[in-house]
Amino acid sequence: MPWIYAIVGLLVGTLLGVIISRLTTPDYKKQKSVQKELDTAKFELEQQKQDLADHFAQTAEMLDSLGREYTKLYQHMTKTSSELLPNIPDQDNPFVKKVTDQSKSETVIEAGSDESIDQAPKDYASGATGLLKEQKKEILDSDQVVTARAS
């Protein structure tokens, strides 16, 4: 029976020794503080990523608004220039040419977008072409090339 008390005492002593050494060891405390700093740094990084994404979304919205306002201003300038200077020739009016070019490009873009929806993509070839085509190619000598191109 004294052997059992000795073994139990040894196990309890070992367990208490491990717990006390882990709590008082500076490396354990340092590991905990480094882990806490790592978690903090990860949180800050995620926060910065979110802030950056929000910033880019807001910037894109502002640029879109700026583009609409610029278009609105340009149309106003075109309208007022034709109203205030009705007798000015078209070649001297800087707004008339750009407005007609812009309306033509918008018409082309709208027409192109309608066609692209109705048509199939043209990035395919019917049948095998190039290296995968099983057709023997004719090999010509240099003097035959001149006569082959001429005929």
PDB file of C-alpha atoms in Angstrom:
ATOM      1  CA  MET A   1       0.000   0.000   0.000  1.00  0.00           C
ATOM      2  CA  PRO A   2       2.801   2.484   0.640  1.00  0.00           C
ATOM      3  CA  TRP A   3       3.754   2.064  -3.036  1.00  0.00           C
ATOM      4  CA  ILE A   4       0.355   3.356  -4.130  1.00  0.00           C
ATOM      5  CA  TYR A   5       0.707   6.427  -1.892  1.00  0.00           C
ATOM      6  CA  ALA A   6       4.149   7.025  -3.348  1.00  0.00           C
ATOM      7  CA  ILE A   7       2.905   6.772  -6.950  1.00  0.00           C
ATOM      8  CA  VAL A   8      -0.122   9.030  -6.303  1.00  0.00           C
ATOM      9  CA  GLY A   9       2.115  11.545  -4.529  1.00  0.00           C
ATOM     10  CA  LEU A  10       4.575  11.463  -7.413  1.00  0.00           C
ATOM     11  CA  LEU A  11       1.786  12.076  -9.982  1.00  0.00           C
ATOM     12  CA  VAL A  12       0.253  14.911  -7.955  1.00  0.00           C
ATOM     13  CA  GLY A  13       3.676  16.469  -7.422  1.00  0.00           C
ATOM     14  CA  THR A  14       4.491  16.237 -11.121  1.00  0.00           C
ATOM     15  CA  LEU A  15       1.151  17.773 -12.075  1.00  0.00           C
ATOM     16  CA  LEU A  16       1.565  20.633  -9.610  1.00  0.00           C
ATOM     17  CA  GLY A  17       5.161  21.171 -10.779  1.00  0.00           C
ATOM     18  CA  VAL A  18       4.108  21.465 -14.429  1.00  0.00           C
ATOM     19  CA  ILE A  19       1.289  23.901 -13.610  1.00  0.00           C
ATOM     20  CA  ILE A  20       3.469  26.089 -11.401  1.00  0.00           C
ATOM     21  CA  SER A  21       6.350  26.096 -13.883  1.00  0.00           C
ATOM     22  CA  ARG A  22       4.034  27.104 -16.769  1.00  0.00           C
ATOM     23  CA  LEU A  23       2.547  29.958 -14.810  1.00  0.00           C
ATOM     24  CA  THR A  24       5.861  31.326 -13.593  1.00  0.00           C
ATOM     25  CA  THR A  25       7.957  30.771 -16.730  1.00  0.00           C
ATOM     26  CA  PRO A  26       8.645  34.015 -18.655  1.00  0.00           C
ATOM     27  CA  ASP A  27       8.601  32.173 -22.017  1.00  0.00           C
ATOM     28  CA  TYR A  28       4.993  31.139 -21.445  1.00  0.00           C
ATOM     29  CA  LYS A  29       4.027  34.717 -20.635  1.00  0.00           C
ATOM     30  CA  LYS A  30       5.968  35.929 -23.661  1.00  0.00           C
ATOM     31  CA  GLN A  31       4.189  33.402 -25.889  1.00  0.00           C
ATOM     32  CA  LYS A  32       0.814  34.575 -24.619  1.00  0.00           C
ATOM     33  CA  SER A  33       1.696  38.230 -25.220  1.00  0.00           C
ATOM     34  CA  VAL A  34       3.011  37.470 -28.720  1.00  0.00           C
ATOM     35  CA  GLN A  35      -0.183  35.533 -29.490  1.00  0.00           C
ATOM     36  CA  LYS A  36      -2.252  38.488 -28.282  1.00  0.00           C
ATOM     37  CA  GLU A  37      -0.221  40.887 -30.446  1.00  0.00           C
ATOM     38  CA  LEU A  38      -0.682  38.574 -33.438  1.00  0.00           C
ATOM     39  CA  ASP A  39      -4.436  38.483 -32.940  1.00  0.00           C
ATOM     40  CA  THR A  40      -4.493  42.272 -32.638  1.00  0.00           C
ATOM     41  CA  ALA A  41      -2.434  42.681 -35.806  1.00  0.00           C
ATOM     42  CA  LYS A  42      -4.736  40.301 -37.718  1.00  0.00           C
ATOM     43  CA  PHE A  43      -7.781  42.261 -36.566  1.00  0.00           C
ATOM     44  CA  GLU A  44      -6.192  45.567 -37.608  1.00  0.00           C
ATOM     45  CA  LEU A  45      -5.256  44.124 -41.011  1.00  0.00           C
ATOM     46  CA  GLU A  46      -8.821  42.949 -41.620  1.00  0.00           C
ATOM     47  CA  GLN A  47     -10.091  46.344 -40.510  1.00  0.00           C
ATOM     48  CA  GLN A  48      -7.738  48.102 -42.955  1.00  0.00           C
ATOM     49  CA  LYS A  49      -8.833  45.793 -45.781  1.00  0.00           C
ATOM     50  CA  GLN A  50     -12.466  46.601 -45.053  1.00  0.00           C
ATOM     51  CA  ASP A  51     -11.720  50.326 -44.863  1.00  0.00           C
ATOM     52  CA  LEU A  52      -9.875  50.127 -48.196  1.00  0.00           C
ATOM     53  CA  ALA A  53     -12.752  48.287 -49.860  1.00  0.00           C
ATOM     54  CA  ASP A  54     -15.197  50.875 -48.504  1.00  0.00           C
ATOM     55  CA  HIS A  55     -12.947  53.690 -49.724  1.00  0.00           C
ATOM     56  CA  PHE A  56     -12.755  52.255 -53.252  1.00  0.00           C
ATOM     57  CA  ALA A  57     -16.524  51.726 -53.369  1.00  0.00           C
ATOM     58  CA  GLN A  58     -17.132  55.314 -52.275  1.00  0.00           C
ATOM     59  CA  THR A  59     -14.518  56.608 -54.744  1.00  0.00           C
ATOM     60  CA  ALA A  60     -16.122  54.689 -57.605  1.00  0.00           C
ATOM     61  CA  GLU A  61     -19.502  56.144 -56.682  1.00  0.00           C
ATOM     62  CA  MET A  62     -18.051  59.647 -56.542  1.00  0.00           C
ATOM     63  CA  LEU A  63     -16.319  59.224 -59.907  1.00  0.00           C
ATOM     64  CA  ASP A  64     -19.562  58.013 -61.436  1.00  0.00           C
ATOM     65  CA  SER A  65     -21.353  61.032 -60.028  1.00  0.00           C
ATOM     66  CA  LEU A  66     -18.575  63.312 -61.277  1.00  0.00           C
ATOM     67  CA  GLY A  67     -18.884  61.851 -64.773  1.00  0.00           C
ATOM     68  CA  ARG A  68     -22.645  62.414 -64.792  1.00  0.00           C
ATOM     69  CA  GLU A  69     -22.188  65.985 -63.561  1.00  0.00           C
ATOM     70  CA  TYR A  70     -19.506  66.640 -66.187  1.00  0.00           C
ATOM     71  CA  THR A  71     -21.802  65.340 -68.927  1.00  0.00           C
ATOM     72  CA  LYS A  72     -24.606  67.511 -67.579  1.00  0.00           C
ATOM     73  CA  LEU A  73     -22.289  70.568 -67.551  1.00  0.00           C
ATOM     74  CA  TYR A  74     -21.099  69.870 -71.076  1.00  0.00           C
ATOM     75  CA  GLN A  75     -24.650  69.553 -72.356  1.00  0.00           C
ATOM     76  CA  HIS A  76     -25.516  72.822 -70.625  1.00  0.00           C
ATOM     77  CA  MET A  77     -22.520  74.535 -72.245  1.00  0.00           C
ATOM     78  CA  THR A  78     -23.552  73.202 -75.643  1.00  0.00           C
ATOM     79  CA  LYS A  79     -27.121  74.399 -75.210  1.00  0.00           C
ATOM     80  CA  THR A  80     -26.169  77.823 -73.910  1.00  0.00           C
ATOM     81  CA  SER A  81     -23.474  78.352 -76.547  1.00  0.00           C
ATOM     82  CA  SER A  82     -25.984  77.735 -79.318  1.00  0.00           C
ATOM     83  CA  GLU A  83     -28.544  79.993 -77.588  1.00  0.00           C
ATOM     84  CA  LEU A  84     -26.159  82.827 -76.775  1.00  0.00           C
ATOM     85  CA  LEU A  85     -24.235  82.691 -80.054  1.00  0.00           C
ATOM     86  CA  PRO A  86     -26.819  81.590 -82.636  1.00  0.00           C
ATOM     87  CA  ASN A  87     -24.953  83.018 -85.638  1.00  0.00           C
ATOM     88  CA  ILE A  88     -21.581  81.408 -84.940  1.00  0.00           C
ATOM     89  CA  PRO A  89     -20.466  78.936 -87.632  1.00  0.00           C
ATOM     90  CA  ASP A  90     -20.320  75.279 -86.597  1.00  0.00           C
ATOM     91  CA  GLN A  91     -16.562  75.063 -87.194  1.00  0.00           C
ATOM     92  CA  ASP A  92     -15.993  77.893 -84.681  1.00  0.00           C
ATOM     93  CA  ASN A  93     -18.247  76.410 -81.999  1.00  0.00           C
ATOM     94  CA  PRO A  94     -16.137  73.914 -80.022  1.00  0.00           C
ATOM     95  CA  PHE A  95     -19.144  72.174 -78.520  1.00  0.00           C
ATOM     96  CA  VAL A  96     -21.092  71.271 -81.659  1.00  0.00           C
ATOM     97  CA  LYS A  97     -18.482  68.947 -83.110  1.00  0.00           C
ATOM     98  CA  LYS A  98     -17.887  67.082 -79.856  1.00  0.00           C
ATOM     99  CA  VAL A  99     -21.586  66.666 -79.169  1.00  0.00           C
ATOM    100  CA  THR A 100     -22.199  65.178 -82.616  1.00  0.00           C
ATOM    101  CA  ASP A 101     -19.157  62.910 -82.216  1.00  0.00           C
ATOM    102  CA  GLN A 102     -20.380  61.868 -78.768  1.00  0.00           C
ATOM    103  CA  SER A 103     -23.894  61.129 -80.002  1.00  0.00           C
ATOM    104  CA  LYS A 104     -22.473  59.091 -82.898  1.00  0.00           C
ATOM    105  CA  SER A 105     -20.248  57.080 -80.569  1.00  0.00           C
ATOM    106  CA  GLU A 106     -23.159  56.460 -78.176  1.00  0.00           C
ATOM    107  CA  THR A 107     -25.275  55.267 -81.120  1.00  0.00           C
ATOM    108  CA  VAL A 108     -22.496  52.928 -82.243  1.00  0.00           C
ATOM    109  CA  ILE A 109     -22.046  51.584 -78.709  1.00  0.00           C
ATOM    110  CA  GLU A 110     -25.778  50.976 -78.311  1.00  0.00           C
ATOM    111  CA  ALA A 111     -25.990  49.289 -81.720  1.00  0.00           C
ATOM    112  CA  GLY A 112     -22.904  47.191 -80.949  1.00  0.00           C
ATOM    113  CA  SER A 113     -24.330  46.043 -77.629  1.00  0.00           C
ATOM    114  CA  ASP A 114     -27.569  44.899 -79.307  1.00  0.00           C
ATOM    115  CA  GLU A 115     -25.661  42.960 -81.963  1.00  0.00           C
ATOM    116  CA  SER A 116     -23.401  41.265 -79.453  1.00  0.00           C
ATOM    117  CA  ILE A 117     -26.412  39.911 -77.585  1.00  0.00           C
ATOM    118  CA  ASP A 118     -28.008  38.434 -80.707  1.00  0.00           C
ATOM    119  CA  GLN A 119     -24.861  36.968 -82.268  1.00  0.00           C
ATOM    120  CA  ALA A 120     -22.833  33.966 -81.203  1.00  0.00           C
ATOM    121  CA  PRO A 121     -19.219  34.580 -80.185  1.00  0.00           C
ATOM    122  CA  LYS A 122     -16.696  34.412 -82.988  1.00  0.00           C
ATOM    123  CA  ASP A 123     -13.891  32.780 -81.039  1.00  0.00           C
ATOM    124  CA  TYR A 124     -14.510  29.345 -82.461  1.00  0.00           C
ATOM    125  CA  ALA A 125     -13.642  27.640 -85.741  1.00  0.00           C
ATOM    126  CA  SER A 126     -15.721  25.141 -87.639  1.00  0.00           C
ATOM    127  CA  GLY A 127     -13.699  21.949 -87.862  1.00  0.00           C
ATOM    128  CA  ALA A 128     -10.058  21.325 -87.092  1.00  0.00           C
ATOM    129  CA  THR A 129      -7.603  24.053 -88.035  1.00  0.00           C
ATOM    130  CA  GLY A 130      -3.904  24.636 -87.688  1.00  0.00           C
ATOM    131  CA  LEU A 131      -1.792  21.944 -86.038  1.00  0.00           C
ATOM    132  CA  LEU A 132      -4.698  19.655 -85.239  1.00  0.00           C
ATOM    133  CA  LYS A 133      -5.912  19.441 -88.839  1.00  0.00           C
ATOM    134  CA  GLU A 134      -4.980  16.159 -90.450  1.00  0.00           C
ATOM    135  CA  GLN A 135      -4.034  17.433 -93.872  1.00  0.00           C
ATOM    136  CA  LYS A 136      -0.637  17.008 -95.498  1.00  0.00           C
ATOM    137  CA  LYS A 137       0.976  20.290 -96.355  1.00  0.00           C
ATOM    138  CA  GLU A 138       2.882  20.652 -99.579  1.00  0.00           C
ATOM    139  CA  ILE A 139       6.589  21.283 -99.106  1.00  0.00           C
ATOM    140  CA  LEU A 140       8.128  23.527-101.752  1.00  0.00           C
ATOM    141  CA  ASP A 141      11.742  24.201-102.608  1.00  0.00           C
ATOM    142  CA  SER A 142      12.902  27.798-102.969  1.00  0.00           C
ATOM    143  CA  ASP A 143      12.695  27.793-106.775  1.00  0.00           C
ATOM    144  CA  GLN A 144       9.200  26.292-106.661  1.00  0.00           C
ATOM    145  CA  VAL A 145       7.983  29.037-104.345  1.00  0.00           C
ATOM    146  CA  VAL A 146       8.533  31.715-106.982  1.00  0.00           C
ATOM    147  CA  THR A 147       6.625  29.776-109.643  1.00  0.00           C
ATOM    148  CA  ALA A 148       3.872  28.742-107.199  1.00  0.00           C
ATOM    149  CA  ARG A 149       3.173  32.340-106.193  1.00  0.00           C
ATOM    150  CA  ALA A 150       3.184  33.536-109.786  1.00  0.00           C
ATOM    151  CA  SER A 151       0.555  31.018-110.859  1.00  0.00           C
TER     152      SER A 151
END
